[in-house]
Short mmCIF file of C-alpha atoms and ligand atoms in Angstrom, two decimals:
data_model
loop_
_atom_site.label_atom_id
_atom_site.label_comp_id
_atom_site.label_asym_id
_atom_site.label_seq_id
_atom_site.Cartn_x
_atom_site.Cartn_y
_atom_site.Cartn_z
CA UNK U 1 20.97 37.93 16.79
CA UNK U 2 19.83 36.52 14.65
CA UNK U 3 21.57 34.95 12.44
CA UNK U 4 20.74 33.73 8.55
CA UNK U 5 22.09 30.42 7.28
CA UNK U 6 21.08 29.36 3.91
CA UNK U 7 22.94 26.31 2.10
CA UNK U 8 22.00 26.54 -1.24
CA UNK U 9 22.40 23.97 -3.17
CA UNK U 10 22.83 21.27 -0.38
CA UNK U 11 25.60 18.68 -1.85
CA UNK U 12 25.67 14.93 -2.35
CA UNK U 13 22.07 14.48 -2.29
CA UNK U 14 19.88 13.91 -5.81
CA UNK U 15 18.75 17.51 -6.70
CA UNK U 16 18.72 20.96 -6.63
CA UNK U 17 17.31 21.65 -2.19
CA UNK U 18 18.19 25.02 -0.41
CA UNK U 19 17.71 25.21 3.14
CA UNK U 20 17.56 28.34 4.86
CA UNK U 21 17.27 28.98 8.92
CA UNK U 22 17.12 31.48 11.25
CA UNK U 23 20.06 30.33 14.78
CA UNK U 24 19.29 32.65 17.90
CA UNK U 25 21.56 31.88 20.14
CA UNK U 26 23.06 28.53 18.96
CA UNK U 27 19.95 27.81 18.29
CA UNK U 28 17.82 27.14 15.49
CA UNK U 29 14.94 29.07 15.28
CA UNK U 30 13.18 28.04 11.73
CA UNK U 31 13.81 26.46 8.96
CA UNK U 32 13.16 26.61 5.44
CA UNK U 33 13.42 23.91 3.26
CA UNK U 34 13.01 24.21 -0.13
CA UNK U 35 12.52 22.34 -4.14
CA UNK U 36 14.74 25.35 -6.51
CA UNK U 37 14.51 23.69 -10.19
CA UNK U 38 11.02 23.37 -11.78
CA UNK U 39 10.84 21.11 -13.93
CA UNK U 40 8.84 18.02 -14.83
CA UNK U 41 6.22 15.03 -15.77
CA UNK U 42 3.22 14.97 -14.57
CA UNK U 43 0.95 17.15 -17.34
CA UNK U 44 3.49 15.42 -19.67
CA UNK U 45 0.59 12.65 -19.49
CA UNK U 46 -2.37 14.50 -19.69
CA UNK U 47 -4.25 13.13 -23.51
CA UNK U 48 -2.14 10.15 -23.57
CA UNK U 49 -2.19 6.52 -23.31
CA UNK U 50 -2.94 5.91 -20.37
CA UNK U 51 -0.30 2.90 -20.41
CA UNK U 52 3.06 5.19 -21.21
CA UNK U 53 2.45 6.62 -17.32
CA UNK U 54 4.40 3.68 -16.64
CA UNK U 55 7.18 4.48 -18.80
CA UNK U 56 7.07 7.87 -18.96
CA UNK U 57 7.00 8.39 -14.85
CA UNK U 58 10.14 5.82 -14.54
CA UNK U 59 11.50 9.63 -16.34
CA UNK U 60 11.06 11.03 -12.41
CA UNK U 61 14.12 10.09 -11.29
CA UNK U 62 17.05 7.94 -12.93
CA UNK U 63 17.78 6.72 -9.09
CA UNK U 64 13.69 4.84 -8.15
CA UNK U 65 12.74 4.81 -11.43
CA UNK U 66 11.61 1.41 -10.87
CA UNK U 67 9.17 2.66 -8.10
CA UNK U 68 7.87 5.14 -10.28
CA UNK U 69 7.25 2.70 -12.81
CA UNK U 70 6.01 0.04 -9.94
CA UNK U 71 3.64 3.18 -9.33
CA UNK U 72 2.51 4.06 -12.11
CA UNK U 73 1.63 -0.08 -13.24
CA UNK U 74 -0.08 -0.37 -9.63
CA UNK U 75 -2.44 3.01 -10.17
CA UNK U 76 -3.17 1.50 -13.48
CA UNK U 77 -3.50 -2.61 -12.46
CA UNK U 78 -6.44 -1.46 -10.38
CA UNK U 79 -7.99 1.39 -13.59
CA UNK U 80 -8.37 -1.22 -16.10
CA UNK U 81 -9.84 -3.90 -13.43
CA UNK U 82 -6.06 -6.24 -13.42
CA UNK U 83 -5.29 -5.36 -10.21
CA UNK U 84 -6.53 -9.18 -8.57
CA UNK U 85 -5.28 -11.03 -10.86
CA UNK U 86 -1.88 -10.46 -11.04
CA UNK U 87 0.24 -13.90 -11.55
CA UNK U 88 2.65 -14.83 -8.63
CA UNK U 89 5.30 -14.48 -11.33
CA UNK U 90 4.40 -11.22 -12.16
CA UNK U 91 4.23 -10.51 -8.51
CA UNK U 92 7.52 -11.93 -7.10
CA UNK U 93 9.20 -9.90 -10.76
CA UNK U 94 8.06 -6.61 -9.30
CA UNK U 95 9.49 -7.60 -6.08
CA UNK U 96 12.72 -8.98 -7.49
CA UNK U 97 12.89 -5.95 -9.80
CA UNK U 98 12.60 -2.73 -6.12
CA UNK U 99 14.15 -4.94 -4.16
CA UNK U 100 17.93 -4.69 -6.07
CA UNK U 101 16.40 -1.03 -6.27
CA UNK U 102 16.88 -0.71 -2.77
CA UNK U 103 19.59 -1.92 -2.19
CA UNK U 104 21.69 0.25 -5.12
CA UNK U 105 19.61 2.92 -3.77
CA UNK U 106 20.57 2.45 -0.01
CA UNK U 107 24.28 1.66 -0.89
CA UNK U 108 24.42 4.97 -2.75
CA UNK U 109 23.54 6.65 0.59
CA UNK U 110 25.65 6.14 2.58
CA UNK U 111 28.91 5.89 1.31
CA UNK U 112 28.15 8.27 -1.90
CA UNK U 113 26.47 10.96 -0.12
CA UNK U 114 26.37 10.46 2.91
CA UNK U 115 29.35 9.50 4.67
CA UNK U 116 31.47 11.92 4.16
CA UNK U 117 29.99 13.65 6.38
CA UNK U 118 31.03 11.36 9.69
CA UNK U 119 34.21 9.79 7.76
CA UNK U 120 36.98 11.75 6.98
CA UNK U 121 38.68 11.17 2.90
CA UNK U 122 42.14 13.14 3.99
CA UNK U 123 43.79 10.62 6.30
CA UNK U 124 44.68 8.83 2.57
CA UNK U 125 46.32 12.00 2.06
CA UNK U 126 49.28 10.51 3.59
CA UNK U 127 48.96 6.94 2.32
CA UNK U 128 51.86 5.13 2.74
CA UNK U 129 50.06 1.06 2.06
CA UNK U 130 49.96 -0.97 -1.28
CA UNK U 131 45.98 -0.78 -0.33
CA UNK U 132 45.60 0.26 -4.53
CA UNK U 133 42.21 1.79 -4.00
CA UNK U 134 43.80 4.11 -1.00
CA UNK U 135 46.40 4.62 -3.53
CA UNK U 136 44.24 5.83 -5.95
CA UNK U 137 42.81 7.69 -3.51
CA UNK U 138 45.46 8.97 -1.94
CA UNK U 139 47.24 10.34 -5.49
CA UNK U 140 43.67 11.56 -6.31
CA UNK U 141 43.70 14.47 -3.61
CA UNK U 142 47.45 15.46 -3.87
CA UNK U 143 46.18 16.58 -8.06
CA UNK U 144 43.74 18.35 -5.57
CA UNK U 145 40.99 16.99 -6.95
CA UNK U 146 38.47 16.90 -3.88
CA UNK U 147 35.66 17.10 -6.98
CA UNK U 148 33.10 14.80 -5.15
CA UNK U 149 34.49 14.71 -1.34
CA UNK U 150 33.29 18.16 -0.33
CA UNK U 151 32.32 19.61 1.03
CA UNK U 152 34.34 19.13 3.69
CA UNK U 153 33.34 19.63 7.74
CA UNK U 154 36.83 20.53 9.16
CA UNK U 155 36.56 20.17 13.17
CA UNK U 156 33.89 17.37 13.91
CA UNK U 157 35.41 14.21 12.33
CA UNK U 158 35.37 11.03 14.90
CA UNK U 159 37.06 8.48 13.24
CA UNK U 160 40.64 7.68 13.52
CA UNK U 161 42.81 7.69 11.06
CA UNK U 162 42.90 3.51 9.42
CA UNK U 163 39.05 3.11 10.18
CA UNK U 164 38.71 6.47 7.81
CA UNK U 165 40.92 4.60 5.51
CA UNK U 166 38.74 1.37 5.08
CA UNK U 167 35.56 3.08 5.21
CA UNK U 168 37.03 4.90 1.96
CA UNK U 169 38.13 2.28 0.79
CA UNK U 170 34.74 1.02 1.16
CA UNK U 171 32.66 3.55 -0.33
CA UNK U 172 35.37 3.12 -3.82
CA UNK U 173 33.54 -1.18 -3.26
CA UNK U 174 30.33 0.61 -2.91
CA UNK U 175 30.33 1.55 -6.53
CA UNK U 176 31.18 -2.11 -7.92
CA UNK U 177 28.19 -3.19 -5.58
CA UNK U 178 25.94 -0.40 -6.48
CA UNK U 179 26.20 -1.72 -10.09
CA UNK U 180 26.55 -5.26 -9.28
CA UNK U 181 22.87 -4.33 -8.03
CA UNK U 182 21.39 -2.55 -10.96
CA UNK U 183 22.61 -5.62 -13.11
CA UNK U 184 21.14 -7.24 -10.37
CA UNK U 185 17.67 -5.25 -11.20
CA UNK U 186 18.21 -5.26 -15.65
CA UNK U 187 18.15 -8.81 -15.30
CA UNK U 188 14.18 -8.84 -15.18
CA UNK U 189 13.80 -4.79 -15.89
CA UNK U 190 15.47 -5.19 -19.24
CA UNK U 191 18.04 -2.80 -18.75
CA UNK U 192 18.67 0.54 -15.26
CA UNK U 193 17.93 2.68 -15.05
CA UNK U 194 14.40 2.85 -17.14
CA UNK U 195 13.11 -0.60 -16.51
CA UNK U 196 11.53 -1.82 -20.04
CA UNK U 197 9.41 -4.59 -18.49
CA UNK U 198 7.28 -3.21 -15.76
CA UNK U 199 3.90 -3.21 -17.16
CA UNK U 200 0.17 -3.06 -16.23
CA UNK U 201 -1.38 -6.58 -15.67
CA UNK U 202 2.39 -7.87 -14.99
CA UNK U 203 5.92 -7.46 -16.11
CA UNK U 204 6.97 -8.83 -19.67
CA UNK U 205 10.41 -9.99 -18.57
CA UNK U 206 10.42 -14.02 -18.93
CA UNK U 207 12.58 -16.47 -16.23
CA UNK U 208 14.70 -18.74 -16.65
CA UNK U 209 16.96 -21.04 -14.95
CA UNK U 210 20.19 -18.61 -15.68
CA UNK U 211 18.77 -15.89 -15.35
CA UNK U 212 17.93 -16.57 -11.84
CA UNK U 213 21.03 -18.19 -11.71
CA UNK U 214 23.19 -14.17 -12.24
CA UNK U 215 20.13 -12.85 -10.01
CA UNK U 216 21.16 -14.87 -7.13
CA UNK U 217 24.96 -14.98 -7.45
CA UNK U 218 24.91 -11.17 -7.93
CA UNK U 219 22.87 -10.95 -4.73
CA UNK U 220 24.95 -12.96 -3.06
CA UNK U 221 28.17 -10.45 -3.40
CA UNK U 222 25.82 -7.67 -2.20
CA UNK U 223 24.48 -9.51 0.65
CA UNK U 224 27.90 -9.83 1.46
CA UNK U 225 28.68 -6.65 0.96
CA UNK U 226 26.21 -5.98 3.09
CA UNK U 227 26.97 -7.96 5.75
CA UNK U 228 31.36 -7.16 5.79
CA UNK U 229 30.82 -3.41 5.71
CA UNK U 230 27.56 -1.56 5.11
CA UNK U 231 26.31 -3.13 8.38
CA UNK U 232 29.37 -2.11 10.93
CA UNK U 233 30.19 0.90 8.85
CA UNK U 234 27.10 2.34 10.22
CA UNK U 235 27.73 0.84 14.16
CA UNK U 236 31.56 2.28 14.02
CA UNK U 237 29.85 5.47 13.02
CA UNK U 238 26.81 5.20 15.45
CA UNK U 239 28.96 4.31 18.11
CA UNK U 240 31.40 7.34 17.82
CA UNK U 241 28.98 9.94 16.58
CA UNK U 242 25.83 8.88 19.66
CA UNK U 243 25.06 12.17 20.15
CA UNK U 244 22.73 11.76 16.55
CA UNK U 245 20.26 9.70 18.73
CA UNK U 246 19.61 12.46 19.90
CA UNK U 247 19.72 15.15 17.05
CA UNK U 248 17.08 16.14 14.03
CA UNK U 249 13.72 13.76 15.41
CA UNK U 250 11.23 15.34 13.65
CA UNK U 251 7.82 15.09 13.43
CA UNK U 252 8.38 11.09 14.54
CA UNK U 253 4.44 10.44 12.89
CA UNK U 254 4.82 8.11 9.98
CA UNK U 255 3.48 6.72 6.75
CA UNK U 256 4.54 3.78 4.97
CA UNK U 257 2.18 2.27 1.97
CA UNK U 258 3.54 -1.74 2.00
CA UNK U 259 5.88 -2.90 -0.07
CA UNK U 260 6.38 -5.91 -1.77
CA UNK U 261 3.22 -7.60 -2.39
CA UNK U 262 2.76 -11.44 -0.92
CA UNK U 263 -0.23 -11.77 -2.38
CA UNK U 264 -2.64 -9.56 -5.04
CA UNK U 265 -5.58 -8.50 -3.46
CA UNK U 266 -7.17 -6.01 -5.46
CA UNK U 267 -6.96 -4.00 -2.97
CA UNK U 268 -4.61 -1.74 -2.10
CA UNK U 269 -5.34 -0.86 1.93
CA UNK U 270 -6.11 -5.35 2.41
CA UNK U 271 -2.61 -7.13 -0.05
CA UNK U 272 -0.43 -8.41 1.80
CA UNK U 273 2.75 -7.64 1.64
CA UNK U 274 6.57 -8.13 3.88
CA UNK U 275 6.52 -4.55 4.89
CA UNK U 276 2.95 -4.07 6.08
CA UNK U 277 1.21 -0.44 5.43
CA UNK U 278 0.29 1.79 7.65
CA UNK U 279 0.51 4.60 10.25
CA UNK U 280 3.30 5.41 13.58
CA UNK U 281 2.70 7.78 16.23
CA UNK U 282 5.15 8.76 18.33
CA UNK U 283 7.28 5.79 21.11
CA UNK U 284 4.13 3.78 21.61
CA UNK U 285 5.04 1.64 18.46
CA UNK U 286 0.84 1.09 17.52
CA UNK U 287 0.59 -0.24 14.01
CA UNK U 288 -3.01 1.69 12.09
CA UNK U 289 -3.94 1.58 8.99
CA UNK U 290 -4.13 3.20 6.40
CA UNK U 291 -7.27 5.27 4.72
CA UNK U 292 -6.16 6.39 1.36
CA UNK U 293 -9.08 9.08 0.39
CA UNK U 294 -7.47 11.44 3.86
CA UNK U 295 -4.40 11.90 1.77
CA UNK U 296 -4.22 15.57 0.70
CA UNK U 297 -1.88 18.12 -1.50
CA UNK U 298 -1.51 21.91 -0.28
CA UNK U 299 0.23 24.36 -1.76
CA UNK U 300 0.00 27.27 0.09
CA UNK U 301 4.11 27.61 0.44
CA UNK U 302 4.83 26.43 -3.00
CA UNK U 303 4.87 28.58 -6.67
CA UNK U 304 1.08 26.90 -7.49
CA UNK U 305 -1.76 28.35 -8.09
CA UNK U 306 -3.72 27.59 -4.85
CA UNK U 307 -6.09 25.39 -4.49
CA UNK U 308 -6.89 23.73 -0.94
CA UNK U 309 -5.74 20.68 0.28
CA UNK U 310 -6.97 18.19 -2.18
CA UNK U 311 -6.66 15.06 -2.98
CA UNK U 312 -5.15 13.46 -5.62
CA UNK U 313 -7.04 12.54 -7.18
CA UNK U 314 -8.49 16.92 -7.54
CA UNK U 315 -4.29 17.62 -7.68
CA UNK U 316 -3.47 19.79 -10.32
CA UNK U 317 -0.51 21.72 -10.73
CA UNK U 318 -0.58 24.88 -11.93
CA UNK U 319 2.89 27.47 -11.87
CA UNK U 320 3.04 30.64 -10.43
CA UNK U 321 6.56 31.53 -9.59
CA UNK U 322 5.22 35.31 -7.97
CA UNK U 323 2.78 33.85 -5.76
CA UNK U 324 3.55 35.75 -1.96
CA UNK U 325 4.57 33.77 0.67
CA UNK U 326 5.99 30.86 -0.92
CA UNK U 327 9.30 29.52 -1.28
CA UNK U 328 9.56 26.42 -3.05
CA UNK U 329 8.46 24.28 -6.01
CA UNK U 330 7.06 21.10 -3.26
CA UNK U 331 4.04 20.63 -2.39
CA UNK U 332 2.53 20.02 1.23
CA UNK U 333 0.95 16.74 1.62
CA UNK U 334 -1.04 16.17 4.81
CA UNK U 335 -2.73 12.67 6.13
CA UNK U 336 -5.48 13.85 7.38
CA UNK U 337 -3.95 17.34 8.33
CA UNK U 338 -1.16 15.84 9.17
CA UNK U 339 2.27 15.87 8.66
CA UNK U 340 4.06 12.49 8.16
CA UNK U 341 7.49 11.39 8.07
CA UNK U 342 8.12 8.57 5.46
CA UNK U 343 11.52 6.40 4.30
CA UNK U 344 12.70 3.49 5.86
CA UNK U 345 12.53 4.08 9.14
CA UNK U 346 8.53 4.72 8.85
CA UNK U 347 8.87 0.69 7.42
CA UNK U 348 11.03 -0.90 9.87
CA UNK U 349 8.79 0.91 12.56
CA UNK U 350 5.63 -0.11 10.74
CA UNK U 351 6.97 -3.22 10.19
CA UNK U 352 8.67 -3.28 14.29
CA UNK U 353 4.98 -1.96 15.26
CA UNK U 354 2.89 -4.88 12.28
CA UNK U 355 5.13 -7.35 15.04
CA UNK U 356 7.43 -8.84 12.27
CA UNK U 357 9.88 -10.42 14.72
CA UNK U 358 13.07 -10.04 12.15
CA UNK U 359 12.47 -6.61 12.24
CA UNK U 360 12.09 -6.81 15.90
CA UNK U 361 15.29 -9.42 17.13
CA UNK U 362 17.77 -6.23 14.68
CA UNK U 363 16.15 -2.80 15.72
CA UNK U 364 16.54 -4.20 19.24
CA UNK U 365 19.80 -4.74 18.84
CA UNK U 366 20.97 -1.77 17.67
CA UNK U 367 19.04 0.25 20.36
CA UNK U 368 20.38 -2.11 22.15
CA UNK U 369 23.92 -1.90 21.58
CA UNK U 370 23.55 2.34 22.53
CA UNK U 371 21.33 1.75 24.95
CA UNK U 372 19.01 3.74 23.93
CA UNK U 373 15.52 3.54 23.68
CA UNK U 374 13.37 3.70 20.81
CA UNK U 375 12.94 7.36 21.28
CA UNK U 376 16.10 7.25 20.34
CA UNK U 377 15.18 6.24 16.89
CA UNK U 378 12.87 9.18 15.88
CA UNK U 379 17.31 10.46 14.91
CA UNK U 380 19.65 11.23 12.61
CA UNK U 381 21.72 8.31 13.42
CA UNK U 382 18.11 6.28 13.52
CA UNK U 383 17.20 6.57 10.04
CA UNK U 384 20.92 5.36 8.98
CA UNK U 385 20.18 2.25 10.98
CA UNK U 386 17.18 1.89 9.79
CA UNK U 387 17.78 2.54 5.91
CA UNK U 388 20.53 -0.51 6.68
CA UNK U 389 19.18 -2.81 8.77
CA UNK U 390 16.42 -2.95 5.22
CA UNK U 391 19.17 -3.57 3.72
CA UNK U 392 19.90 -6.24 4.55
CA UNK U 393 16.85 -7.99 5.17
CA UNK U 394 15.83 -6.66 1.32
CA UNK U 395 18.85 -8.68 0.18
CA UNK U 396 18.04 -11.41 2.72
CA UNK U 397 14.23 -11.91 0.82
CA UNK U 398 15.78 -11.46 -2.95
CA UNK U 399 17.59 -15.14 -2.44
CA UNK U 400 14.53 -16.36 -1.34
CA UNK U 401 11.47 -14.63 -3.12
CA UNK U 402 13.84 -15.65 -6.31
CA UNK U 403 13.38 -19.75 -6.01
CA UNK U 404 10.13 -19.31 -6.14
CA UNK U 405 10.10 -18.09 -9.69
CA UNK U 406 8.85 -21.16 -12.08
CA UNK U 407 9.69 -20.45 -15.77
CA UNK U 408 7.48 -21.45 -17.90
CA UNK U 409 4.48 -19.73 -16.01
CA UNK U 410 2.94 -16.15 -17.22
CA UNK U 411 4.52 -13.49 -15.56
CA UNK U 412 1.51 -10.96 -17.60
CA UNK U 413 -2.29 -11.11 -17.24
CA UNK U 414 -3.52 -8.67 -20.12
CA UNK U 415 -7.08 -6.80 -19.56
CA UNK U 416 -9.20 -5.00 -22.24
CA UNK U 417 -8.81 -1.51 -22.38
CA UNK U 418 -11.61 0.63 -22.88
CA UNK U 419 -12.39 2.19 -19.79
CA UNK U 420 -12.97 4.84 -18.29
CA UNK U 421 -11.40 5.05 -14.89
CA UNK U 422 -9.45 5.97 -12.02
CA UNK U 423 -6.46 3.48 -10.15
CA UNK U 424 -4.31 4.79 -7.54
CA UNK U 425 -1.24 2.89 -6.08
CA UNK U 426 0.00 3.09 -3.76
CA UNK U 427 3.40 1.47 -2.80
CA UNK U 428 7.00 2.65 -1.25
CA UNK U 429 10.36 4.08 -3.09
CA UNK U 430 13.97 3.52 -1.86
CA UNK U 431 12.93 7.07 0.25
CA UNK U 432 9.56 6.08 1.68
CA UNK U 433 6.22 6.51 0.37
CA UNK U 434 4.87 7.01 -3.32
CA UNK U 435 1.41 7.23 -4.49
CA UNK U 436 0.65 7.90 -8.44
CA UNK U 437 -2.85 8.42 -8.93
CA UNK U 438 -4.56 8.53 -12.63
CA UNK U 439 -7.92 9.47 -13.94
CA UNK U 440 -8.90 7.90 -17.32
CA UNK U 441 -11.58 8.83 -19.84
CA UNK U 442 -12.14 8.21 -23.35
CA UNK U 443 -9.00 6.85 -22.92
CA UNK U 444 -6.93 9.20 -22.04
CA UNK U 445 -4.93 10.02 -18.66
CA UNK U 446 -7.22 13.01 -18.03
CA UNK U 447 -5.14 13.82 -14.51
CA UNK U 448 -2.25 12.21 -12.87
CA UNK U 449 -1.03 13.50 -9.55
CA UNK U 450 2.90 11.72 -8.09
CA UNK U 451 2.64 12.00 -3.93
CA UNK U 452 6.05 10.87 -3.84
CA UNK U 453 8.80 10.26 -0.60
CA UNK U 454 10.54 13.42 -0.79
CA UNK U 455 7.60 15.57 -1.37
CA UNK U 456 6.42 14.89 2.71
CA UNK U 457 9.49 15.30 4.08
CA UNK U 458 11.23 18.32 2.54
CA UNK U 459 7.51 19.96 2.16
CA UNK U 460 7.15 22.97 3.31
CA UNK U 461 4.46 25.04 5.68
CA UNK U 462 0.66 24.24 5.32
CA UNK U 463 -1.74 26.23 5.76
CA UNK U 464 -2.16 25.37 8.86
CA UNK U 465 1.51 26.42 9.51
CA UNK U 466 2.44 23.39 10.23
CA UNK U 467 5.88 22.89 8.77
CA UNK U 468 7.84 19.58 7.19
CA UNK U 469 9.06 16.62 8.28
CA UNK U 470 12.80 17.79 7.75
CA UNK U 471 11.61 21.54 8.58
CA UNK U 472 10.24 20.39 11.99
CA UNK U 473 13.90 18.59 12.99
CA UNK U 474 16.29 21.84 11.56
CA UNK U 475 13.95 23.84 13.95
CA UNK U 476 15.04 23.26 17.73
CA UNK U 477 19.33 21.92 16.76
CA UNK U 478 21.88 23.61 18.11
CA UNK U 479 24.38 24.94 15.85
CA UNK U 480 27.63 24.97 17.21
CA UNK U 481 29.70 26.86 14.09
CA UNK U 482 27.65 28.64 11.30
CA UNK U 483 30.54 28.93 9.31
CA UNK U 484 30.46 25.71 9.32
CA UNK U 485 27.14 24.24 9.69
CA UNK U 486 27.90 20.19 9.39
CA UNK U 487 24.83 19.49 11.80
CA UNK U 488 21.93 21.15 9.36
CA UNK U 489 23.97 18.87 6.14
CA UNK U 490 23.67 15.87 8.44
CA UNK U 491 20.04 15.84 9.30
CA UNK U 492 19.10 16.93 6.48
CA UNK U 493 20.89 14.19 4.50
CA UNK U 494 19.65 12.04 7.34
CA UNK U 495 16.83 11.48 4.93
CA UNK U 496 17.68 10.69 1.99
CA UNK U 497 16.05 13.35 -0.04
CA UNK U 498 15.58 13.26 -3.58
CA UNK U 499 14.83 17.57 -5.60
CA UNK U 500 13.99 15.16 -9.07
CA UNK U 501 11.54 12.86 -7.61
CA UNK U 502 9.96 15.95 -5.60
CA UNK U 503 9.74 18.42 -7.91
CA UNK U 504 8.08 16.79 -11.16
CA UNK U 505 6.20 19.20 -13.41
CA UNK U 506 6.65 21.39 -16.24
CA UNK U 507 4.89 24.41 -17.39
CA UNK U 508 2.64 23.26 -20.55
CA UNK U 509 4.40 26.06 -22.58
CA UNK U 510 7.91 25.27 -21.16
CA UNK U 511 8.41 29.19 -20.84
CA UNK U 512 11.53 29.86 -19.16
CA UNK U 513 10.82 30.67 -15.78
CA UNK U 514 14.40 31.80 -13.69
CA UNK U 515 17.86 31.59 -13.52
CA UNK U 516 18.91 29.51 -10.76
CA UNK U 517 22.74 29.75 -10.16
CA UNK U 518 23.41 26.80 -8.08
CA UNK U 519 27.55 26.05 -9.27
NI1 NFE R 609 14.79 9.92 -7.23
FE1 NFE R 609 12.48 8.71 -5.03
C1 NFE R 609 12.86 6.91 -4.49
C2 NFE R 609 10.73 8.61 -5.75
S1 NFE R 609 12.57 9.67 -4.25
S2 NFE R 609 14.53 9.25 -6.41
O1 NFE R 609 12.73 6.39 -3.35
O2 NFE R 609 8.87 8.81 -5.60
O3 NFE R 609 12.04 11.55 -3.55
MG1 MG R 610 3.39 15.05 -7.71
#
């Protein structure tokens, strides 16, 4: 008989996600991914000065505000006709602010969010050595404070006691590292979270020799942590849990908008970006060109008034909590009607397919180490490995890029405000492809739509009956113990979902739409 498993909320992710699966004969037959919290920002912008978007849209999320500030700035650059005139300083500063946020976000994901699926913190309970961090963790557990470390998955921890303890020490050190990365963002971003310096036309922060030195010093320490802890820990986990190279494949089609501008081409589909833009389908690893006109959002299974499959410029956000058949506050973005996965794996595949030798070397190295074929990248471990590889590459690039800043040279290009136009901001947040679309009329924002990474990954079934990527990853998964479904949460967490980003709408009158118990 089929059994229903409901995980609500999925912990150690950002925001409120519910996963519901139907298991028959030990295998997931159906899966539903539901964004369970209603909040938002798109509608707040309507009627406001368009420039507010680069400030207000950052409030979507405290983890990736930088990405939303930049996606808004890219959209505004186009709307104000300044996209082709971003100075080198402005372009590089944007890359530095975003890159340092990637490093923070990826370390956060592996240690604070993902690692406890694989690392047994209870290995510290009988620690008798002298390491002050492990002694503190032991005391913490001894007082019954399992808070950040639960839920735990008895029965499938595979590291040795010593390996577990070392990983727990790295978990604690990762907190310090994330503070350093936040500080690096703030050097040029003004503060973190919610950067102040990202604006249409460039960046308002001025580079100086002392800021460059401070940034470099922080990135150096972060790179050391990535090389000596993050990458080895991911490889250790991959070695012990190598079956997860064959679990959680998903839709096997990937989208990257491209990130880290290398020039200021006014057309974001032509701009040269360090990680390229494009679509990769399956293991042929060919990079296909993106046509942003083919992007649509549907709300057939979402609690919104139905509008068919519409381009974000025509999108709307009108809630309908009682809609029959709907089961999520997340919309269903599609590309030419197809389901696509986004995130570090999508970016690394696009770079690999685009011929990036460094990415090819690192990805091939991981595959050879585990004697795996490229197909193995479409998996739980493929996502973790791609994130770690990207983290290293970005940190290394940040050290080079910061030295290209020119103190005393302009960081911002001014532009006339009288505009009736629209603009598209294609960008990559740490969690994947992020697009903002703005329509301006009479100097005010007439429509604003954000299509964010977790909307692509965690979205529900569309009008064609196609489940979203996370749902597809869950379907077909073997569940050993329905009371302890660690396979399912490992799959979901490998996507690094963020529901605060994915659900970002608000009812205009602010009425009470429902009560959700998430404790
Ligand atoms: Ni709230 Fe975000 C990132 C964006 S993801 S973390 O990265 O956009 O849905
Ligand atoms: Mg949206």
